[in-house]
């Protein structure tokens, strides 16, 4: 039976570390502040925003909430972002995605000051990651690196296969694994013989959005399997992209869904907010 990688416990440890550092900054007169913008009333987005507010409350980060109607214009949203970019008391800005169809997500993300882009989605931060410069890293892949390290799973010199190449998970994940000296393959829906490619992996990371698609035939015995998926099974229950029951019999280590990668994303968002405040305080603020 595989080692179960406990994302809840690791994320709790990170939130406690952030909380201590937020308190230390507060003692020096600096309050850490995150502005969260939601447009419209998508129920899933409301859940995500509430979870972020809860994590802020736990870590001592002040959260400011801005809720625009789903009929708000893009100009209105850009004006709000512009105002928050200019406010010295706001360290991080997060726009909850997806946005209503009449808005251009790229334009909105591009309007956030890179020094306040705690989601790490701005092209300047993505570019910084690509060329190994400091910047904000997308929270889910950054969280997976922490999970691996804190679970004692080495990356350097190991075969890493990333299935999925989205801008928010697959691509930054591949770059981070490379930064940690992994030997990285990125697979996707056009990969020939995906099972054979996946079976090369010492570390297999899956972000396809296809419920339970990864069965034991995709997994080398003893591999670490990281499941990013948040899907619904045939009974409407939350599950991942990996068939956990079957794969945990062959993997060396595996993340469950829920309780694996999911909690790490918010913990890393809190860490990025702290980093934003520290960078702005020390004058390393690239806008
Ligand atoms: P996405 O933008 O839809 O990308 C999916 C990727 O998987 C694409 O690159 C696609 O290939 C590839 N793919 C799809 N079907 C495949 C198949 N049968 N074989 C091989 N590759 C396949 O998804 P995403 O935003 O990265 O999210 C992926 C999953 O992670 C979703 O379930 C999402 O809910 C979850 N997620 C969880 C968190 C978290 O905090 N836990 C955060 C973000 C996302 P092509 O590029 O060729 O189309």
PDB file of N, CA and C and ligand atoms in Angstrom, residues 140 163-166 168-170 187-190 194 207-210 213 228-231 241 261-262 265, ligand 1:
ATOM      1  N   UNK A 140      -0.920  26.279  -7.271  1.00  0.00           N
ATOM      2  CA  UNK A 140      -1.084  24.816  -7.269  1.00  0.00           C
ATOM      3  C   UNK A 140       0.256  24.113  -7.553  1.00  0.00           C
ATOM      4  N   UNK A 163       1.263  15.135 -16.870  1.00  0.00           N
ATOM      5  CA  UNK A 163       0.199  14.952 -17.875  1.00  0.00           C
ATOM      6  C   UNK A 163      -0.744  16.147 -17.782  1.00  0.00           C
ATOM      7  N   UNK A 164      -0.769  16.954 -18.825  1.00  0.00           N
ATOM      8  CA  UNK A 164      -1.537  18.207 -18.850  1.00  0.00           C
ATOM      9  C   UNK A 164      -0.592  19.363 -19.088  1.00  0.00           C
ATOM     10  N   UNK A 165      -1.028  20.327 -19.887  1.00  0.00           N
ATOM     11  CA  UNK A 165      -0.136  21.449 -20.239  1.00  0.00           C
ATOM     12  C   UNK A 165      -0.867  22.783 -20.149  1.00  0.00           C
ATOM     13  N   UNK A 166      -1.769  22.912 -19.151  1.00  0.00           N
ATOM     14  CA  UNK A 166      -2.482  24.188 -19.004  1.00  0.00           C
ATOM     15  C   UNK A 166      -1.533  25.259 -18.480  1.00  0.00           C
ATOM     16  N   UNK A 168      -2.108  27.228 -16.006  1.00  0.00           N
ATOM     17  CA  UNK A 168      -2.105  27.401 -14.540  1.00  0.00           C
ATOM     18  C   UNK A 168      -1.532  26.197 -13.794  1.00  0.00           C
ATOM     19  N   UNK A 169      -1.518  25.028 -14.428  1.00  0.00           N
ATOM     20  CA  UNK A 169      -0.958  23.853 -13.737  1.00  0.00           C
ATOM     21  C   UNK A 169       0.205  23.237 -14.532  1.00  0.00           C
ATOM     22  N   UNK A 170      -0.087  22.650 -15.673  1.00  0.00           N
ATOM     23  CA  UNK A 170       0.903  21.819 -16.366  1.00  0.00           C
ATOM     24  C   UNK A 170       2.196  22.541 -16.709  1.00  0.00           C
ATOM     25  N   UNK A 187       3.245  15.617 -21.092  1.00  0.00           N
ATOM     26  CA  UNK A 187       2.349  14.858 -21.967  1.00  0.00           C
ATOM     27  C   UNK A 187       0.995  15.555 -22.026  1.00  0.00           C
ATOM     28  N   UNK A 188       0.221  15.250 -23.056  1.00  0.00           N
ATOM     29  CA  UNK A 188      -1.071  15.922 -23.263  1.00  0.00           C
ATOM     30  C   UNK A 188      -1.962  15.028 -24.107  1.00  0.00           C
ATOM     31  N   UNK A 189      -3.071  15.595 -24.593  1.00  0.00           N
ATOM     32  CA  UNK A 189      -4.061  14.746 -25.260  1.00  0.00           C
ATOM     33  C   UNK A 189      -3.554  14.214 -26.603  1.00  0.00           C
ATOM     34  N   UNK A 190      -2.485  14.782 -27.143  1.00  0.00           N
ATOM     35  CA  UNK A 190      -1.967  14.312 -28.426  1.00  0.00           C
ATOM     36  C   UNK A 190      -0.726  13.429 -28.249  1.00  0.00           C
ATOM     37  N   UNK A 194       0.486   7.183 -24.323  1.00  0.00           N
ATOM     38  CA  UNK A 194       0.564   7.870 -23.021  1.00  0.00           C
ATOM     39  C   UNK A 194       0.913   6.907 -21.881  1.00  0.00           C
ATOM     40  N   UNK A 207      -2.927  16.348 -14.340  1.00  0.00           N
ATOM     41  CA  UNK A 207      -3.904  17.456 -14.315  1.00  0.00           C
ATOM     42  C   UNK A 207      -4.614  17.470 -15.659  1.00  0.00           C
ATOM     43  N   UNK A 208      -5.556  16.535 -15.815  1.00  0.00           N
ATOM     44  CA  UNK A 208      -6.280  16.432 -17.088  1.00  0.00           C
ATOM     45  C   UNK A 208      -7.744  16.835 -16.955  1.00  0.00           C
ATOM     46  N   UNK A 209      -8.295  16.758 -15.731  1.00  0.00           N
ATOM     47  CA  UNK A 209      -9.721  17.012 -15.552  1.00  0.00           C
ATOM     48  C   UNK A 209     -10.580  15.840 -16.021  1.00  0.00           C
ATOM     49  N   UNK A 210      -9.957  14.648 -16.173  1.00  0.00           N
ATOM     50  CA  UNK A 210     -10.714  13.452 -16.601  1.00  0.00           C
ATOM     51  C   UNK A 210     -10.772  12.477 -15.414  1.00  0.00           C
ATOM     52  N   UNK A 213      -8.984   8.702 -14.768  1.00  0.00           N
ATOM     53  CA  UNK A 213      -8.438   8.146 -16.028  1.00  0.00           C
ATOM     54  C   UNK A 213      -7.128   7.380 -15.821  1.00  0.00           C
ATOM     55  N   UNK A 228      -3.886  16.178  -9.379  1.00  0.00           N
ATOM     56  CA  UNK A 228      -4.360  17.569  -9.286  1.00  0.00           C
ATOM     57  C   UNK A 228      -5.871  17.653  -9.528  1.00  0.00           C
ATOM     58  N   UNK A 229      -6.424  16.659 -10.168  1.00  0.00           N
ATOM     59  CA  UNK A 229      -7.815  16.717 -10.629  1.00  0.00           C
ATOM     60  C   UNK A 229      -8.830  16.962  -9.521  1.00  0.00           C
ATOM     61  N   UNK A 230      -9.870  17.697  -9.865  1.00  0.00           N
ATOM     62  CA  UNK A 230     -11.016  17.870  -8.966  1.00  0.00           C
ATOM     63  C   UNK A 230     -12.241  17.600  -9.821  1.00  0.00           C
ATOM     64  N   UNK A 231     -12.634  16.345  -9.844  1.00  0.00           N
ATOM     65  CA  UNK A 231     -13.671  15.899 -10.766  1.00  0.00           C
ATOM     66  C   UNK A 231     -14.835  15.297  -9.969  1.00  0.00           C
ATOM     67  N   UNK A 241      -8.176  12.756 -10.956  1.00  0.00           N
ATOM     68  CA  UNK A 241      -7.893  12.212 -12.291  1.00  0.00           C
ATOM     69  C   UNK A 241      -7.310  10.798 -12.188  1.00  0.00           C
ATOM     70  N   UNK A 261      -3.681  17.676  -3.077  1.00  0.00           N
ATOM     71  CA  UNK A 261      -3.188  18.927  -3.678  1.00  0.00           C
ATOM     72  C   UNK A 261      -4.090  20.122  -3.329  1.00  0.00           C
ATOM     73  N   UNK A 262      -5.407  19.885  -3.270  1.00  0.00           N
ATOM     74  CA  UNK A 262      -6.369  20.973  -3.074  1.00  0.00           C
ATOM     75  C   UNK A 262      -6.010  21.943  -1.951  1.00  0.00           C
ATOM     76  N   UNK A 265      -3.126  24.631  -2.445  1.00  0.00           N
ATOM     77  CA  UNK A 265      -3.248  25.806  -3.303  1.00  0.00           C
ATOM     78  C   UNK A 265      -3.496  27.063  -2.461  1.00  0.00           C
TER      79      UNK A 265
HETATM   80  P1  LIG B   1      -7.259  22.178 -18.533  1.00  0.00           P
HETATM   81  O1  LIG B   1      -6.897  23.596 -18.776  1.00  0.00           O
HETATM   82  O2  LIG B   1      -8.557  21.648 -19.032  1.00  0.00           O
HETATM   83  O3  LIG B   1      -6.080  21.277 -19.131  1.00  0.00           O
HETATM   84  C1  LIG B   1      -6.178  19.874 -19.180  1.00  0.00           C
HETATM   85  C2  LIG B   1      -4.916  19.319 -19.807  1.00  0.00           C
HETATM   86  O4  LIG B   1      -5.024  17.906 -19.788  1.00  0.00           O
HETATM   87  C3  LIG B   1      -4.707  19.738 -21.262  1.00  0.00           C
HETATM   88  O5  LIG B   1      -3.356  20.059 -21.472  1.00  0.00           O
HETATM   89  C4  LIG B   1      -5.128  18.499 -22.049  1.00  0.00           C
HETATM   90  O6  LIG B   1      -4.383  18.301 -23.241  1.00  0.00           O
HETATM   91  C5  LIG B   1      -4.780  17.379 -21.094  1.00  0.00           C
HETATM   92  N1  LIG B   1      -5.647  16.228 -21.289  1.00  0.00           N
HETATM   93  C6  LIG B   1      -7.000  16.196 -21.273  1.00  0.00           C
HETATM   94  N2  LIG B   1      -7.431  14.940 -21.512  1.00  0.00           N
HETATM   95  C7  LIG B   1      -6.324  14.174 -21.681  1.00  0.00           C
HETATM   96  C8  LIG B   1      -6.125  12.803 -21.965  1.00  0.00           C
HETATM   97  N3  LIG B   1      -7.156  11.953 -22.116  1.00  0.00           N
HETATM   98  N4  LIG B   1      -4.854  12.343 -22.100  1.00  0.00           N
HETATM   99  C9  LIG B   1      -3.811  13.206 -21.949  1.00  0.00           C
HETATM  100  N5  LIG B   1      -3.938  14.520 -21.664  1.00  0.00           N
HETATM  101  C10 LIG B   1      -5.192  14.991 -21.541  1.00  0.00           C
HETATM  102  O7  LIG B   1      -7.236  21.818 -16.992  1.00  0.00           O
HETATM  103  P2  LIG B   1      -6.455  22.467 -15.720  1.00  0.00           P
HETATM  104  O8  LIG B   1      -6.960  23.824 -15.472  1.00  0.00           O
HETATM  105  O9  LIG B   1      -4.995  22.223 -15.841  1.00  0.00           O
HETATM  106  O10 LIG B   1      -7.048  21.514 -14.596  1.00  0.00           O
HETATM  107  C11 LIG B   1      -6.908  20.107 -14.625  1.00  0.00           C
HETATM  108  C12 LIG B   1      -7.604  19.501 -13.429  1.00  0.00           C
HETATM  109  O11 LIG B   1      -7.024  20.000 -12.236  1.00  0.00           O
HETATM  110  C13 LIG B   1      -9.102  19.829 -13.310  1.00  0.00           C
HETATM  111  O12 LIG B   1      -9.769  18.717 -12.756  1.00  0.00           O
HETATM  112  C14 LIG B   1      -9.136  21.000 -12.338  1.00  0.00           C
HETATM  113  O13 LIG B   1     -10.359  21.085 -11.642  1.00  0.00           O
HETATM  114  C15 LIG B   1      -8.013  20.622 -11.417  1.00  0.00           C
HETATM  115  N6  LIG B   1      -7.385  21.747 -10.714  1.00  0.00           N
HETATM  116  C16 LIG B   1      -7.231  21.611  -9.371  1.00  0.00           C
HETATM  117  C17 LIG B   1      -6.602  22.618  -8.654  1.00  0.00           C
HETATM  118  C18 LIG B   1      -6.405  22.427  -7.182  1.00  0.00           C
HETATM  119  O14 LIG B   1      -6.196  23.384  -6.464  1.00  0.00           O
HETATM  120  N7  LIG B   1      -6.421  21.196  -6.693  1.00  0.00           N
HETATM  121  C19 LIG B   1      -6.134  23.757  -9.305  1.00  0.00           C
HETATM  122  C20 LIG B   1      -6.283  23.856 -10.678  1.00  0.00           C
HETATM  123  C21 LIG B   1      -6.897  22.830 -11.389  1.00  0.00           C
HETATM  124  P3  LIG B   1      -4.459  19.322 -24.502  1.00  0.00           P
HETATM  125  O15 LIG B   1      -3.646  20.522 -24.106  1.00  0.00           O
HETATM  126  O16 LIG B   1      -3.834  18.538 -25.592  1.00  0.00           O
HETATM  127  O17 LIG B   1      -5.907  19.635 -24.699  1.00  0.00           O
END
